[in-house]
PDB file of C-alpha atoms in Angstrom:
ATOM      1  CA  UNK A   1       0.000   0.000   0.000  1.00 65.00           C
ATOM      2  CA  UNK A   2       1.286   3.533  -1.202  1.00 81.00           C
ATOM      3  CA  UNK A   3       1.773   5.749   1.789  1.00 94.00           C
ATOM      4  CA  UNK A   4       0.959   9.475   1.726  1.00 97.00           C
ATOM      5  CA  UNK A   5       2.666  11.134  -0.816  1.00 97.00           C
ATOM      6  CA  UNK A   6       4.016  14.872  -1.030  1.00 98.00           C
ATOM      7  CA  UNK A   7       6.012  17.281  -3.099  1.00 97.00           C
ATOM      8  CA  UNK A   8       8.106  18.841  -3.623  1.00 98.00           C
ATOM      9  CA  UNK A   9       9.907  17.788  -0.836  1.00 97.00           C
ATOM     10  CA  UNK A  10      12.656  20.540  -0.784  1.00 98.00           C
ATOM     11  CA  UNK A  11      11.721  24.297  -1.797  1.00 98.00           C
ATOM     12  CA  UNK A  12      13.690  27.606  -1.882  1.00 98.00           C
ATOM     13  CA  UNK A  13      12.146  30.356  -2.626  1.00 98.00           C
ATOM     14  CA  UNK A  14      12.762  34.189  -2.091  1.00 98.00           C
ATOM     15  CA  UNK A  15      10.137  36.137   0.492  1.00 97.00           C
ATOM     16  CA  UNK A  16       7.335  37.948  -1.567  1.00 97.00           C
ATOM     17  CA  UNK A  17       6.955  34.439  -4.259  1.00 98.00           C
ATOM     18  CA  UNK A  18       4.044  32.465  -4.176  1.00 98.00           C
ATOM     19  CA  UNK A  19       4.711  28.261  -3.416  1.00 98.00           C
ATOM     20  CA  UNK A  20       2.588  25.299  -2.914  1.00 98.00           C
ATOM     21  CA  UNK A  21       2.358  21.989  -1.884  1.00 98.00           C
ATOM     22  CA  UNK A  22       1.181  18.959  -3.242  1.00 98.00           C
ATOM     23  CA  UNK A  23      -0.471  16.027  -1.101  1.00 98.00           C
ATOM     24  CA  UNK A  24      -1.550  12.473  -2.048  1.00 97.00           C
ATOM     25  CA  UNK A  25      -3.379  10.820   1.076  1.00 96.00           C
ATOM     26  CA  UNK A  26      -3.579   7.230   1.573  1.00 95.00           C
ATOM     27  CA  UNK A  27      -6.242   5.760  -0.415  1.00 93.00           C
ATOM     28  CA  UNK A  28      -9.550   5.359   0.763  1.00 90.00           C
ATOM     29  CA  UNK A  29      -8.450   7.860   3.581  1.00 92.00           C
ATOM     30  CA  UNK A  30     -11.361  10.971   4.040  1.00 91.00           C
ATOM     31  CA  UNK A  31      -9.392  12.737   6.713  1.00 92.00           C
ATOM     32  CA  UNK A  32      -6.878  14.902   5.072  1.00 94.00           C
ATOM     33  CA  UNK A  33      -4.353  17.138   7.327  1.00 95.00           C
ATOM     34  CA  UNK A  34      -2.010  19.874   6.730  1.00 97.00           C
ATOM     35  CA  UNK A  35       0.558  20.685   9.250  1.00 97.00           C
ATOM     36  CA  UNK A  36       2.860  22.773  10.167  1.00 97.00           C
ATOM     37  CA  UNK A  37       6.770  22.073  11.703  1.00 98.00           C
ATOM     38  CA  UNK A  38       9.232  24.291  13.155  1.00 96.00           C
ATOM     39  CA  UNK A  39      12.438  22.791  14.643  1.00 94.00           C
ATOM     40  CA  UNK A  40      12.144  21.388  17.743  1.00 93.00           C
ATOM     41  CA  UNK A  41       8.349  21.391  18.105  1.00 95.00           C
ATOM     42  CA  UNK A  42       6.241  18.906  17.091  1.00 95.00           C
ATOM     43  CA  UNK A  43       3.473  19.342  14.118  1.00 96.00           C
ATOM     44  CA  UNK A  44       0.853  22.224  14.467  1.00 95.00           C
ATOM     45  CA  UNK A  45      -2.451  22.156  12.366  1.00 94.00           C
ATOM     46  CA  UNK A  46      -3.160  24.250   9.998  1.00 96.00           C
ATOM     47  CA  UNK A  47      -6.217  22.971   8.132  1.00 96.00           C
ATOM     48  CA  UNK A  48      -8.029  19.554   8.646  1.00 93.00           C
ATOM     49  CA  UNK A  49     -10.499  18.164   5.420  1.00 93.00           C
ATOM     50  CA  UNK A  50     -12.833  15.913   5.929  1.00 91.00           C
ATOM     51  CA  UNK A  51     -13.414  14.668   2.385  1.00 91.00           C
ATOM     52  CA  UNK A  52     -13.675  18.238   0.596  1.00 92.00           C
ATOM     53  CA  UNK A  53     -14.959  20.035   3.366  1.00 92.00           C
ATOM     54  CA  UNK A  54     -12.133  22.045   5.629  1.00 94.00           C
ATOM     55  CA  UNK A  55     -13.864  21.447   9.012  1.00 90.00           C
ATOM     56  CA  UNK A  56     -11.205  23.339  10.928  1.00 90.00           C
ATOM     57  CA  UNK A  57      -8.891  25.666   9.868  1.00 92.00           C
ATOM     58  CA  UNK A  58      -8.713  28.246  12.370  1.00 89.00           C
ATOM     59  CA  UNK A  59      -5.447  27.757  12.733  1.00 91.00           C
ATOM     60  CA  UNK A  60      -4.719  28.284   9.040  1.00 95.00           C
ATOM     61  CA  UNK A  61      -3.071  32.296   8.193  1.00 94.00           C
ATOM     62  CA  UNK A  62      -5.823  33.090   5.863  1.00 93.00           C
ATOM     63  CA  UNK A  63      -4.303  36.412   4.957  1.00 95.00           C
ATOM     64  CA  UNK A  64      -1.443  34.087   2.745  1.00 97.00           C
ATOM     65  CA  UNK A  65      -2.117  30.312   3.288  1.00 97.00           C
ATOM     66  CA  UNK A  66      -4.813  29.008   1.404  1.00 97.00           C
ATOM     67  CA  UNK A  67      -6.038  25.398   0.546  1.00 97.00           C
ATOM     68  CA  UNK A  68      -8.365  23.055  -1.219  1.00 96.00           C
ATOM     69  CA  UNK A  69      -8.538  19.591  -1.306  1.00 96.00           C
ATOM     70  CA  UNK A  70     -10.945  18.685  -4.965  1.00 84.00           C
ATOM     71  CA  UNK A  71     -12.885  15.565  -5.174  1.00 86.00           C
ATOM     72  CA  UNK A  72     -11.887  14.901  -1.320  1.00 84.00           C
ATOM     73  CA  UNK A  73      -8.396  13.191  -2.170  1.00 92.00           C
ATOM     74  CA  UNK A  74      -5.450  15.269  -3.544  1.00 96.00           C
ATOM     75  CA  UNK A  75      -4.822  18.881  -1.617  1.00 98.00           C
ATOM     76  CA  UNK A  76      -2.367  21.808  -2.002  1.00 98.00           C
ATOM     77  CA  UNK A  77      -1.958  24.222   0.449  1.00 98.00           C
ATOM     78  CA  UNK A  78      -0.674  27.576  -0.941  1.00 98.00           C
ATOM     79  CA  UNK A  79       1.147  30.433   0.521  1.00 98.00           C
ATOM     80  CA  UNK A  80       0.706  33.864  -1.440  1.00 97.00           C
ATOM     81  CA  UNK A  81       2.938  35.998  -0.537  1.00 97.00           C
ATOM     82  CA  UNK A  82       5.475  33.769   1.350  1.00 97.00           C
ATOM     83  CA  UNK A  83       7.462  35.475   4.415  1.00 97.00           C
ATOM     84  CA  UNK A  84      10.860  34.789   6.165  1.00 97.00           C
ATOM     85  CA  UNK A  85       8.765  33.289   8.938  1.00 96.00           C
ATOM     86  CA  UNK A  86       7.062  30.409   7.175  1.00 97.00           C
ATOM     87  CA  UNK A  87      10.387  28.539   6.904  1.00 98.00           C
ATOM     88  CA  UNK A  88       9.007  25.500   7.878  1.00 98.00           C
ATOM     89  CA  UNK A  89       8.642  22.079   7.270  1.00 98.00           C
ATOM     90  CA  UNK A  90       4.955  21.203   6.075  1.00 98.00           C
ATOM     91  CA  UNK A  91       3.423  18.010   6.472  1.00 98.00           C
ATOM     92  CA  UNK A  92       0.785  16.489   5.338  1.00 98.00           C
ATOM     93  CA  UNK A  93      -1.365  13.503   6.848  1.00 96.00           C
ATOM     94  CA  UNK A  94      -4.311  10.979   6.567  1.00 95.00           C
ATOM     95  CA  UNK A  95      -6.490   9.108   8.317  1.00 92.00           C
ATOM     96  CA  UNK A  96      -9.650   6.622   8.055  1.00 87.00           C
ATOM     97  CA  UNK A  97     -12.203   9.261   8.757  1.00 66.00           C
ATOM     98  CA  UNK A  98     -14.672  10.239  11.100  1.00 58.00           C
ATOM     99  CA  UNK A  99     -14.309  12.956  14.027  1.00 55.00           C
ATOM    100  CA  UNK A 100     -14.975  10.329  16.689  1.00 54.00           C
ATOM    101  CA  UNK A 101     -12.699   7.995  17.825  1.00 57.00           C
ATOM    102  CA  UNK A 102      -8.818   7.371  17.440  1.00 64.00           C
ATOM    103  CA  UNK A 103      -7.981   8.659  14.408  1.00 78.00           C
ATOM    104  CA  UNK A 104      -4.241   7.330  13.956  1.00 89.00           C
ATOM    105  CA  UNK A 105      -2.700   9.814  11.552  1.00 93.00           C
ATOM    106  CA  UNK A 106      -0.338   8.429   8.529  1.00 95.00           C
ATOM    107  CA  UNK A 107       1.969  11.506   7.659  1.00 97.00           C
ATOM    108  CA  UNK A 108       3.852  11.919   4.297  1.00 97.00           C
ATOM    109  CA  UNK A 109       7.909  12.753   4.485  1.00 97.00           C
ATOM    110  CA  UNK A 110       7.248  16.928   4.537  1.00 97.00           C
ATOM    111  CA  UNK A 111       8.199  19.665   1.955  1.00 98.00           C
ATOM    112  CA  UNK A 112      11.002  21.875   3.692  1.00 98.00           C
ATOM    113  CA  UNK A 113      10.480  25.651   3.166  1.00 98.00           C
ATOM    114  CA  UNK A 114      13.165  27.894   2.947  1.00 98.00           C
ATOM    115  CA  UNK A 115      12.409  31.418   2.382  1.00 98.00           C
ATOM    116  CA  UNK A 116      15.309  33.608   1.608  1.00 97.00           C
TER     117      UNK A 116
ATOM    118  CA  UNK B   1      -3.615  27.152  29.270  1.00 64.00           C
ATOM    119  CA  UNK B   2      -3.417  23.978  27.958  1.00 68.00           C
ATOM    120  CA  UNK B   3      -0.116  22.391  27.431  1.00 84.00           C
ATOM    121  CA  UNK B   4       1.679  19.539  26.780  1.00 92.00           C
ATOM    122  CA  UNK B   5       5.652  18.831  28.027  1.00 94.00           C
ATOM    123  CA  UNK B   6       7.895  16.346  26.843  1.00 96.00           C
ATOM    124  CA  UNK B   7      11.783  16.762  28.018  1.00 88.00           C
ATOM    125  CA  UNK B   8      13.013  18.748  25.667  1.00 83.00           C
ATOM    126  CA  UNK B   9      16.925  17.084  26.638  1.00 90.00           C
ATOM    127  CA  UNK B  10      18.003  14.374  24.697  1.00 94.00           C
ATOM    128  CA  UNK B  11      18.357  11.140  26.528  1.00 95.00           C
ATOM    129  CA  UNK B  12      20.728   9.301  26.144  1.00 97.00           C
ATOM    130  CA  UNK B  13      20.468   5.337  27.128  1.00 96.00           C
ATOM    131  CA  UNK B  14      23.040   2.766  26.782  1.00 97.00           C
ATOM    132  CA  UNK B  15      22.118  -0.440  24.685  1.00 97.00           C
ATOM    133  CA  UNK B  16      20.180  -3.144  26.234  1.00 97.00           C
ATOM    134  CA  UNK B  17      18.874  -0.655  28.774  1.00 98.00           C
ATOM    135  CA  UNK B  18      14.979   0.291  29.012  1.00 98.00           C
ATOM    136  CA  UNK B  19      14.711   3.680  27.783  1.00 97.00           C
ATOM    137  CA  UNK B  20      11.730   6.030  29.365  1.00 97.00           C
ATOM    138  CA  UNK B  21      10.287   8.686  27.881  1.00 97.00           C
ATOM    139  CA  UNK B  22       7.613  11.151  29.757  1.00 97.00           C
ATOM    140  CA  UNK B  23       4.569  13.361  28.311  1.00 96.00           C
ATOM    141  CA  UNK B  24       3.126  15.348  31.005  1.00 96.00           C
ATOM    142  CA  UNK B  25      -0.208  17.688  30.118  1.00 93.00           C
ATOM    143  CA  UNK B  26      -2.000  20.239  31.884  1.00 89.00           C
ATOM    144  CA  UNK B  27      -6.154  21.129  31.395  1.00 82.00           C
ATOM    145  CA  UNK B  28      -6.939  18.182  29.656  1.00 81.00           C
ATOM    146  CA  UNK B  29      -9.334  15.269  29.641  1.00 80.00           C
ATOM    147  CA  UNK B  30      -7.778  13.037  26.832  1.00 84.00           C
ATOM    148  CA  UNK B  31      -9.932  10.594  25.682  1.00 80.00           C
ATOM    149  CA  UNK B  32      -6.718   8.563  24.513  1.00 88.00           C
ATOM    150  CA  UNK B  33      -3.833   9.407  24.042  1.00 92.00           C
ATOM    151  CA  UNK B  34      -1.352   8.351  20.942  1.00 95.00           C
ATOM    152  CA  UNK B  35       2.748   7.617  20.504  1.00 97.00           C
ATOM    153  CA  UNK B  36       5.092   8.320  17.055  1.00 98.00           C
ATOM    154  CA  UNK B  37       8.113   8.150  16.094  1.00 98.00           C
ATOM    155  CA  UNK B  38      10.089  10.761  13.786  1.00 98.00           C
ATOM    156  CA  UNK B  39      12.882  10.285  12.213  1.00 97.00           C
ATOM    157  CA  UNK B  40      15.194  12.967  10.873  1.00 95.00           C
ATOM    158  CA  UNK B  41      13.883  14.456   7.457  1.00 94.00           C
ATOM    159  CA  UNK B  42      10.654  12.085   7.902  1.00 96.00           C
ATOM    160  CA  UNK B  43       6.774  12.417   8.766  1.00 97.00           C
ATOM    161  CA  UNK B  44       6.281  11.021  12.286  1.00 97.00           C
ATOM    162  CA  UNK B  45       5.040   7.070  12.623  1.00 97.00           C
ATOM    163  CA  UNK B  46       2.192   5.969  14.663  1.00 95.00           C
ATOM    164  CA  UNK B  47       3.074   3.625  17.631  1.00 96.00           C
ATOM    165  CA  UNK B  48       0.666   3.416  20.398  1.00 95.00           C
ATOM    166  CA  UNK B  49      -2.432   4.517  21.321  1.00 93.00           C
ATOM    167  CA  UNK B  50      -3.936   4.186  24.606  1.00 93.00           C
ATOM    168  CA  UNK B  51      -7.264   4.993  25.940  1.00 90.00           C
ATOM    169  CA  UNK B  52      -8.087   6.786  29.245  1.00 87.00           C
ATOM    170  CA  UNK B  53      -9.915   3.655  30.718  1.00 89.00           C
ATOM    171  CA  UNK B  54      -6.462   1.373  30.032  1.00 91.00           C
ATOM    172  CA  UNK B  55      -3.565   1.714  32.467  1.00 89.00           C
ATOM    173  CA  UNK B  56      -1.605  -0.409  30.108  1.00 95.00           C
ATOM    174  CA  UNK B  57      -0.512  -1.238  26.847  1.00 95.00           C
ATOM    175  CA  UNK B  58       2.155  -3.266  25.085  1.00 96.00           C
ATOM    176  CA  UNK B  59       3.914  -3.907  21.358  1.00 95.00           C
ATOM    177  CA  UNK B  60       6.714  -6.123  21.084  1.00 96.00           C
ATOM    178  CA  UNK B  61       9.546  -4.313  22.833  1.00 97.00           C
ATOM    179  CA  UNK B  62       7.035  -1.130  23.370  1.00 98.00           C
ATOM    180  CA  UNK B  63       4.994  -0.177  26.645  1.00 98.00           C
ATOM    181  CA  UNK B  64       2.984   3.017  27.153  1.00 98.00           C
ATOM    182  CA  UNK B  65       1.015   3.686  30.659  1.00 97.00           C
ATOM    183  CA  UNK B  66      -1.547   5.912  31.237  1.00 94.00           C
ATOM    184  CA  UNK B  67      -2.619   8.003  34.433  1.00 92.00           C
ATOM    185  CA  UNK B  68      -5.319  10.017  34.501  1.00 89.00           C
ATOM    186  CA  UNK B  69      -4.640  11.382  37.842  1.00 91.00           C
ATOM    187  CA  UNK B  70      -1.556  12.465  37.372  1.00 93.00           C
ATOM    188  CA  UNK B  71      -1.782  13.165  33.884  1.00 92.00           C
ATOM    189  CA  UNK B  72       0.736  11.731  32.606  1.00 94.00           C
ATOM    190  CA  UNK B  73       2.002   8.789  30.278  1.00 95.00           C
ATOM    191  CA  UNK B  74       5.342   7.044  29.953  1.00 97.00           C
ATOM    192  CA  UNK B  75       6.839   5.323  27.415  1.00 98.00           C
ATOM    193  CA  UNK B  76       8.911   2.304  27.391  1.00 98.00           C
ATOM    194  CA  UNK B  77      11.158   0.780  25.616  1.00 98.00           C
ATOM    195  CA  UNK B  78      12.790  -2.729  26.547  1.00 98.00           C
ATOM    196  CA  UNK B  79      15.751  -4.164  25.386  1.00 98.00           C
ATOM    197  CA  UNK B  80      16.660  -0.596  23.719  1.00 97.00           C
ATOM    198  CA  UNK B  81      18.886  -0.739  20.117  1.00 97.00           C
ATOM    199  CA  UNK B  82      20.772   1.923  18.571  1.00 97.00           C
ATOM    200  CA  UNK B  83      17.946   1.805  15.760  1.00 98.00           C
ATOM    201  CA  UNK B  84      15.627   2.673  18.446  1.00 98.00           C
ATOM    202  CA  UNK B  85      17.590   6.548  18.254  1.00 98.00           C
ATOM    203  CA  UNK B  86      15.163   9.140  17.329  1.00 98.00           C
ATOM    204  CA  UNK B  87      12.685  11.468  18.305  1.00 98.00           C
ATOM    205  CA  UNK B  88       9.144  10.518  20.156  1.00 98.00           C
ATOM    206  CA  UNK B  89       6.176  12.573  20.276  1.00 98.00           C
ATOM    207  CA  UNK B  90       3.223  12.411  22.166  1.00 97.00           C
ATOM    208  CA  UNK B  91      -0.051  13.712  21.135  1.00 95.00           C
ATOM    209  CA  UNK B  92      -3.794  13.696  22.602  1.00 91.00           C
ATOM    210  CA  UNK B  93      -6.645  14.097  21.431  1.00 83.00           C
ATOM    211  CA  UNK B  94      -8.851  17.175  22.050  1.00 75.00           C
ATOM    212  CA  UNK B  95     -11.520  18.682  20.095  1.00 72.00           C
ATOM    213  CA  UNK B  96     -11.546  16.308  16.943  1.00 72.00           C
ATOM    214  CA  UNK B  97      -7.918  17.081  16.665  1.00 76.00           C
ATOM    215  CA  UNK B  98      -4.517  15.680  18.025  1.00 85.00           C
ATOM    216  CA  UNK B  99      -2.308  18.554  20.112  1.00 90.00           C
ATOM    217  CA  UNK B 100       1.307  17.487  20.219  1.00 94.00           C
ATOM    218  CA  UNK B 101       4.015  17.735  21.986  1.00 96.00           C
ATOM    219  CA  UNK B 102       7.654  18.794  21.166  1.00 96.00           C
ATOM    220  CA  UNK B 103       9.132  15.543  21.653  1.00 97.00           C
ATOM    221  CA  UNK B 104      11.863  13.875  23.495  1.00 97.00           C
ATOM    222  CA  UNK B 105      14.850  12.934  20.964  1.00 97.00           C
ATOM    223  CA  UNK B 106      16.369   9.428  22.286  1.00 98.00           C
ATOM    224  CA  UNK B 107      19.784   8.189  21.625  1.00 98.00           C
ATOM    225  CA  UNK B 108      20.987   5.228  22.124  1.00 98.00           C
ATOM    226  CA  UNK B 109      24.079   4.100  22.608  1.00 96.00           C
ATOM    227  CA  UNK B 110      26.183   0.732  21.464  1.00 93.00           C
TER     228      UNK B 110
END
């Protein structure tokens, strides 16, 4: 079974340019999550899909970060304009579904950010 | 506020030792509670997950316990192997979403 997939998984780009991230979840998986990863800390969310609905994203910087997740199985999250601070490693995760119950989380290997 | 504290110092555990790893949290009521593993450059991988009515649970060289009381949960790990080196976060569940911690980065040492 494929895991989740992401790309790219190394980005440089200069503050000001637009970037975005690609995410295939696991198949068959409704939950879709986008996270965020600084150094040293473990993942924050940014946006949670169930299917194509974003059912919480009030963590998510709506001023630049956007996202959409079509037909409830690819996303890309998209940061327009990009700033020093979003250097970051961005993750992206699935799970089976369903906001009760454990919902263990499968996470793809992260796109680094650097923003020069 | 709610938080969540793992020791943010490495430990460091000699080979063949049991290696224990703490996640303390504060203004909670976890319903369970869940264990990964992240590598360096990698998404974290689930371990554990255990529920606020076990004490208890176990995977091959793995052990997580659960108190409610004091709000805490430690991890084990028995028979420890330098492939066993990397970082573990903890994470509960509150609101329909996980909240993690920082995680403890384990080394272990032939």
């Amino acid at each position: 079974e494929a895991g989740v997939v992401q790309s790219p998984r190394y980005k440089i780009i200069e503050k000001k340019q637009p970037v975005a991230f690609w995410c295939n979840p696991i198949s068959g998986h409704n939950t879709l999550y986008w996270y965020l990863q600084n150094l040293g800390q473990g993942p924050e969310l940014l946006i949670r899909y169930e299917n194509e609905e974003a059912v919480d994203d009030s963590q998510l910087p709506k001023d630049r970060f956007s996202a959409e997740r079509l037909k409830g199985v690819d996303s890309t999250l998209k940061i327009q304009p990009a700033e020093l601070g979003d250097s970051a490693v961005y993750l992206c995760a699935s799970s089976a579904g369903g906001t009760s119950g454990p919902d263990e989380q499968y996470f793809g290997p992260g796109t680094r950010l650097t923003v020069t | 506020s709610q938080k969540i504290e793992q020791n943010s110092e490495a430990l460091n555990i000699q080979e063949g030792k049991t290696a224990t790893l703490t996640c303390n949290y504060t203004n909670y009521s976890p319903a369970y509670l869940q264990w990964y593993r992240q590598d360096p450059g990698r998404g974290p991988v689930f371990l554990l997950l255990i529920r606020e009515n076990e004490k208890e649970k176990r995977k091959e060289r793995l052990k997580v316990t659960f108190d409610t009381t004091l709000k805490q949960s430690l991890f084990h790990i028995t028979a420890s192997q330098p492939a066993d080196s990397a970082t573990y976060l903890c994470a509960l569940r509150s609101n329909y979403q996980l909240i993690w911690g920082a995680g403890t980065k384990l080394i272990i040492k032939p």
